[in-house]
Tab-separated table of C-alpha atoms in Angstrom:
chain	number	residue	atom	x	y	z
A	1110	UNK	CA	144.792	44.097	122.726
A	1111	UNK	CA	143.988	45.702	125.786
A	1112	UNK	CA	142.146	44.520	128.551
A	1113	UNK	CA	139.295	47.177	129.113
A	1114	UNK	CA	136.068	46.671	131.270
A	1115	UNK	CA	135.551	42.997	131.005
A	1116	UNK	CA	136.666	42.504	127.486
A	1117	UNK	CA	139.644	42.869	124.874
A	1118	UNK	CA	139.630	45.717	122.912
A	1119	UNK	CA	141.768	45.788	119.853
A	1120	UNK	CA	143.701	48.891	119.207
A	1121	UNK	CA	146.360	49.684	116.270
A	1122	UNK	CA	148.511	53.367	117.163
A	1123	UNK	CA	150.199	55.155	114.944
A	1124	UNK	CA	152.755	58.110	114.313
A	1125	UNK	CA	153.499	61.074	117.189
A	1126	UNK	CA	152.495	64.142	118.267
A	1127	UNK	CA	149.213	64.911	120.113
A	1128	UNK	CA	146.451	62.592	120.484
A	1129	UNK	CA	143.642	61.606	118.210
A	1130	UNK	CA	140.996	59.528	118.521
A	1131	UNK	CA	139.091	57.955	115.511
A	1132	UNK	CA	135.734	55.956	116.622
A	1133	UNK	CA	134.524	53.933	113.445
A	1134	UNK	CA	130.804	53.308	113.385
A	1135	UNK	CA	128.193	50.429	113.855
A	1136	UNK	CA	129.887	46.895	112.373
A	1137	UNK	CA	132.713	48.883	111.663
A	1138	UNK	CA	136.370	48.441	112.262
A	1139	UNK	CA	140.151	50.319	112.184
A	1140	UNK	CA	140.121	49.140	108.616
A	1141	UNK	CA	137.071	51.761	107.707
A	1142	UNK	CA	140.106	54.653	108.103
A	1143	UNK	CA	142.679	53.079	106.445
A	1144	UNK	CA	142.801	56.033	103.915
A	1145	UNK	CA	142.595	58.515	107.057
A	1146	UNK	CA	145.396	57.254	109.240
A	1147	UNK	CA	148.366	58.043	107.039
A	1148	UNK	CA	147.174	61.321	106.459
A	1149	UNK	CA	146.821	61.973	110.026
A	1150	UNK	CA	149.519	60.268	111.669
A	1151	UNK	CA	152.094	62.831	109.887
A	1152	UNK	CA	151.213	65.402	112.638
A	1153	UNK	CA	149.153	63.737	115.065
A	1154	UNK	CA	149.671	60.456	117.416
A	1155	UNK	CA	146.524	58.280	115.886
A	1156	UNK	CA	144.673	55.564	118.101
A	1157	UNK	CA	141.922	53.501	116.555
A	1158	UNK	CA	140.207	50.716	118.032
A	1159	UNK	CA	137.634	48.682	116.812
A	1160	UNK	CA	134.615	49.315	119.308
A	1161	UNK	CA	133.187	46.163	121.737
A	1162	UNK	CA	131.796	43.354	119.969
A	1163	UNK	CA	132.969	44.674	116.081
A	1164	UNK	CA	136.131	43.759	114.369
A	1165	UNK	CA	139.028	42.254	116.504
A	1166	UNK	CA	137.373	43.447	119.772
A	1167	UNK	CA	135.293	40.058	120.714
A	1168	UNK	CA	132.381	40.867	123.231
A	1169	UNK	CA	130.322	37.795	124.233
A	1170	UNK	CA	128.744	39.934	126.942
A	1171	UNK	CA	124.827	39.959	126.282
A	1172	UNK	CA	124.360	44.152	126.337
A	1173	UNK	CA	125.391	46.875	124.354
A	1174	UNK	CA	125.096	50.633	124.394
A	1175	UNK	CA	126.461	53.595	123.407
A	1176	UNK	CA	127.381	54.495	127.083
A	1177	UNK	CA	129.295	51.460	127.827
A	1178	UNK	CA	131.029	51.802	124.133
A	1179	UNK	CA	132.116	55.805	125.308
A	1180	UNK	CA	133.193	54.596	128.683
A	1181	UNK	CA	135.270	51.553	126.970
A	1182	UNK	CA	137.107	54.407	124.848
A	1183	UNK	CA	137.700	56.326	128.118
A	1184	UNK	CA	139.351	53.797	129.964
A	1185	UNK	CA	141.315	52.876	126.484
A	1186	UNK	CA	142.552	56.293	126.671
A	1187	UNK	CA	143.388	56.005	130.691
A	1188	UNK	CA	145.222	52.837	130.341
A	1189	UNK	CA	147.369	54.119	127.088
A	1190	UNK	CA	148.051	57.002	129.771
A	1191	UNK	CA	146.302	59.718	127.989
A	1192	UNK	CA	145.145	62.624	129.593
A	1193	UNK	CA	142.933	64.101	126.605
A	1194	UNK	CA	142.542	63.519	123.033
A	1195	UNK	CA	141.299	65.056	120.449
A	1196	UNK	CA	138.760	63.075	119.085
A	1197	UNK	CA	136.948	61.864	115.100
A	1198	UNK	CA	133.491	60.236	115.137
A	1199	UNK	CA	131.768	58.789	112.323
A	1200	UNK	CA	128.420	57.383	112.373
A	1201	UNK	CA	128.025	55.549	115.588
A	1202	UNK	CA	131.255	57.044	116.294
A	1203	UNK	CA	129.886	60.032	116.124
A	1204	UNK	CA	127.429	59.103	119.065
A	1205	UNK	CA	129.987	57.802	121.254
A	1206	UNK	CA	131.987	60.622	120.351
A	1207	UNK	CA	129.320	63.094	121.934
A	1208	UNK	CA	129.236	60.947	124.669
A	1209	UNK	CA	132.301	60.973	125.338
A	1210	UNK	CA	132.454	64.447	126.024
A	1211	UNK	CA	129.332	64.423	128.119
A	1212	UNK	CA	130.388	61.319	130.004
A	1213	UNK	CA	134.250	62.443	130.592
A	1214	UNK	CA	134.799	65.637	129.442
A	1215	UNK	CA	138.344	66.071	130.553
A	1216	UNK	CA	139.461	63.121	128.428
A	1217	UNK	CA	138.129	65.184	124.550
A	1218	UNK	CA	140.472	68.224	124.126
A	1219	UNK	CA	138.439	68.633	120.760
A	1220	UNK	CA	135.687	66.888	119.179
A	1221	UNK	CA	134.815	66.460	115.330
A	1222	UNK	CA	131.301	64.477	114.939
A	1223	UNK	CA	129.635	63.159	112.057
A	1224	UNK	CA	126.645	60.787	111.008
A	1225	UNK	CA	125.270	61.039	114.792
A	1226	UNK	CA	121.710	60.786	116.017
A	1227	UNK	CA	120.306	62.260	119.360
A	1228	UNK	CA	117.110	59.316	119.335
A	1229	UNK	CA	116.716	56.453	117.406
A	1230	UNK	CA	113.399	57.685	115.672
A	1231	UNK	CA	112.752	59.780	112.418
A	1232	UNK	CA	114.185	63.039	113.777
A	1233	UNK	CA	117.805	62.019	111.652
A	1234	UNK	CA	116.976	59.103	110.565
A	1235	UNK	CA	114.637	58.860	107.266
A	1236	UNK	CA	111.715	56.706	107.303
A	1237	UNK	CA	112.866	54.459	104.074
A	1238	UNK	CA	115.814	53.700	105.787
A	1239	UNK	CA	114.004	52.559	109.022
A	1240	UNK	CA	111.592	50.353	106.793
A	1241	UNK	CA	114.721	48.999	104.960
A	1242	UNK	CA	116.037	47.576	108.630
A	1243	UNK	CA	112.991	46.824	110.728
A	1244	UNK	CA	112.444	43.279	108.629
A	1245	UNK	CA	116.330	42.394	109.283
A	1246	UNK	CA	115.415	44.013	113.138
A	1247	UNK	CA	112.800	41.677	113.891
A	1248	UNK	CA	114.048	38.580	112.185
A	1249	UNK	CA	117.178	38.387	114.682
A	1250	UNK	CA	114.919	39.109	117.850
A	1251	UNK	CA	112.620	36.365	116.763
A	1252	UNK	CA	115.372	33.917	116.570
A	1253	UNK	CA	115.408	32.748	120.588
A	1254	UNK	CA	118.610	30.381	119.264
A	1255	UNK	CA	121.218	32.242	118.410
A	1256	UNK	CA	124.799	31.501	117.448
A	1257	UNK	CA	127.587	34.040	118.546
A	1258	UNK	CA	127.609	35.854	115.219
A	1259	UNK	CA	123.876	36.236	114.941
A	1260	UNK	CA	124.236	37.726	118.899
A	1261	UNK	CA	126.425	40.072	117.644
A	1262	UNK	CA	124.330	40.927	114.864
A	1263	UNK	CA	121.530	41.538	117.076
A	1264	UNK	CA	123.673	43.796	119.524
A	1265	UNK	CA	124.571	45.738	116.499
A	1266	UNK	CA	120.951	46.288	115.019
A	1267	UNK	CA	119.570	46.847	118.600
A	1268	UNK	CA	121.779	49.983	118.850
A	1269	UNK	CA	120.216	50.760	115.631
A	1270	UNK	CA	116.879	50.371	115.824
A	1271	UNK	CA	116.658	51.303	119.609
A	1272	UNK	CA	119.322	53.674	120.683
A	1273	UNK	CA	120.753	56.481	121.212
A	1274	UNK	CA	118.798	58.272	123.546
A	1275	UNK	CA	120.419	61.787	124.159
A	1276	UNK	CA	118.671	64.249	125.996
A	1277	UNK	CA	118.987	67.403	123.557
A	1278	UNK	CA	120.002	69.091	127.270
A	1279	UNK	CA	123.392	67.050	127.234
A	1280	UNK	CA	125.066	68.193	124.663
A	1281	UNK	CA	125.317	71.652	126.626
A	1282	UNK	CA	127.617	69.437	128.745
A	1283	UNK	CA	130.290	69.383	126.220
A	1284	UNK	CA	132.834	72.029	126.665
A	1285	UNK	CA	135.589	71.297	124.177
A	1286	UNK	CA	135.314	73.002	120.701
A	1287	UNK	CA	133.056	70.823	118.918
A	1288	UNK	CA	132.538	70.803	115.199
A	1289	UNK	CA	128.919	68.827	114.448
A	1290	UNK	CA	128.933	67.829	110.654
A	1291	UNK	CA	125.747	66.736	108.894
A	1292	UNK	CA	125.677	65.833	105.695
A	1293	UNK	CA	122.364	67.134	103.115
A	1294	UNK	CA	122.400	63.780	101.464
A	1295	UNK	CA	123.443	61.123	104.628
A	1296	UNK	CA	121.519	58.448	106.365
A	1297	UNK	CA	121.279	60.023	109.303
């Protein structure tokens, strides 16, 4: 555990050579890669974490954003006394991936990015899906009284339903190589 911006992040690091980050996505954890991290810990030093408020990394802060989650990784990344990294997001990973070039540019060598939306509308996400989640969406903001794991769950479906919101502009801001993946047949 590492103490990072007002909370505990967990974070698991494994093999040597140069830096890699992998960023699981939203409700995710480290264990989402466990097929990944043996293949890439044979050349490359691997850090996972799992992101604030989602697996081991407690949050009982009232916000969350995509913003704070890229600036977490940042300072996860200063304090393991890491210059740059090459980075892997997936998902919501992917977003704070992106981010994490535009926010701190010298800290992504590379960046890989998968599954990631620009706004939280129909643009990359498809309209059955949206439908699918509004009901859970507005079920956990109706409930005024909730207990820590239902204020997690609504931290996680707010970023969701309401977030990201990247200006298209931004991603001109990234400088590293960047490879965008998006898959034919994905959610987003």
């Amino acid at each position: 555990f590492y103490d990072i911006r007002g909370f505990k992040m967990y974070c698991e690091i494994y093999g040597e050579g140069e830096p890699l980050l992998i960023i699981h996505g939203n409700g995710g954890s480290i264990a989402d890669f466990t097929h990944q991290i043996p293949y890439f810990s044979k050349k490359y030093k691997v850090i996972v974490a799992d992101n604030r408020a989602q697996g081991q990394s407690a949050d009982k802060g009232d916000s969350l954003s995509y913003e704070m989650m890229a600036d977490d990784y940042a300072a996860l990344l200063t304090q393991l006394k890491i210059d740059s990294a090459f980075v892997i997001g997936w998902s919501d990973g992917g977003i704070n991936a992106l981010l994490l070039a535009i926010r701190h540019p010298g800290k992504v060598k590379k960046l890989a990015s998968t599954g990631a939306n620009l706004q939280p509308d129909t643009s990359a996400v498809y309209q059955e899906v949206i439908d699918l989640v509004i009901p859970f969406y507005r079920q956990l903001k109706n409930n005024t009284a909730k207990n820590e794991t239902q204020k997690t769950q609504w931290k996680l479906m707010r970023l969701l339903i309401e977030e990201p919101h990247i200006p298209l502009a931004d991603l001109h801001k990234i400088q590293c190589p960047s490879l965008i993946i998006g898959g034919d047949h994905d959610v987003i």
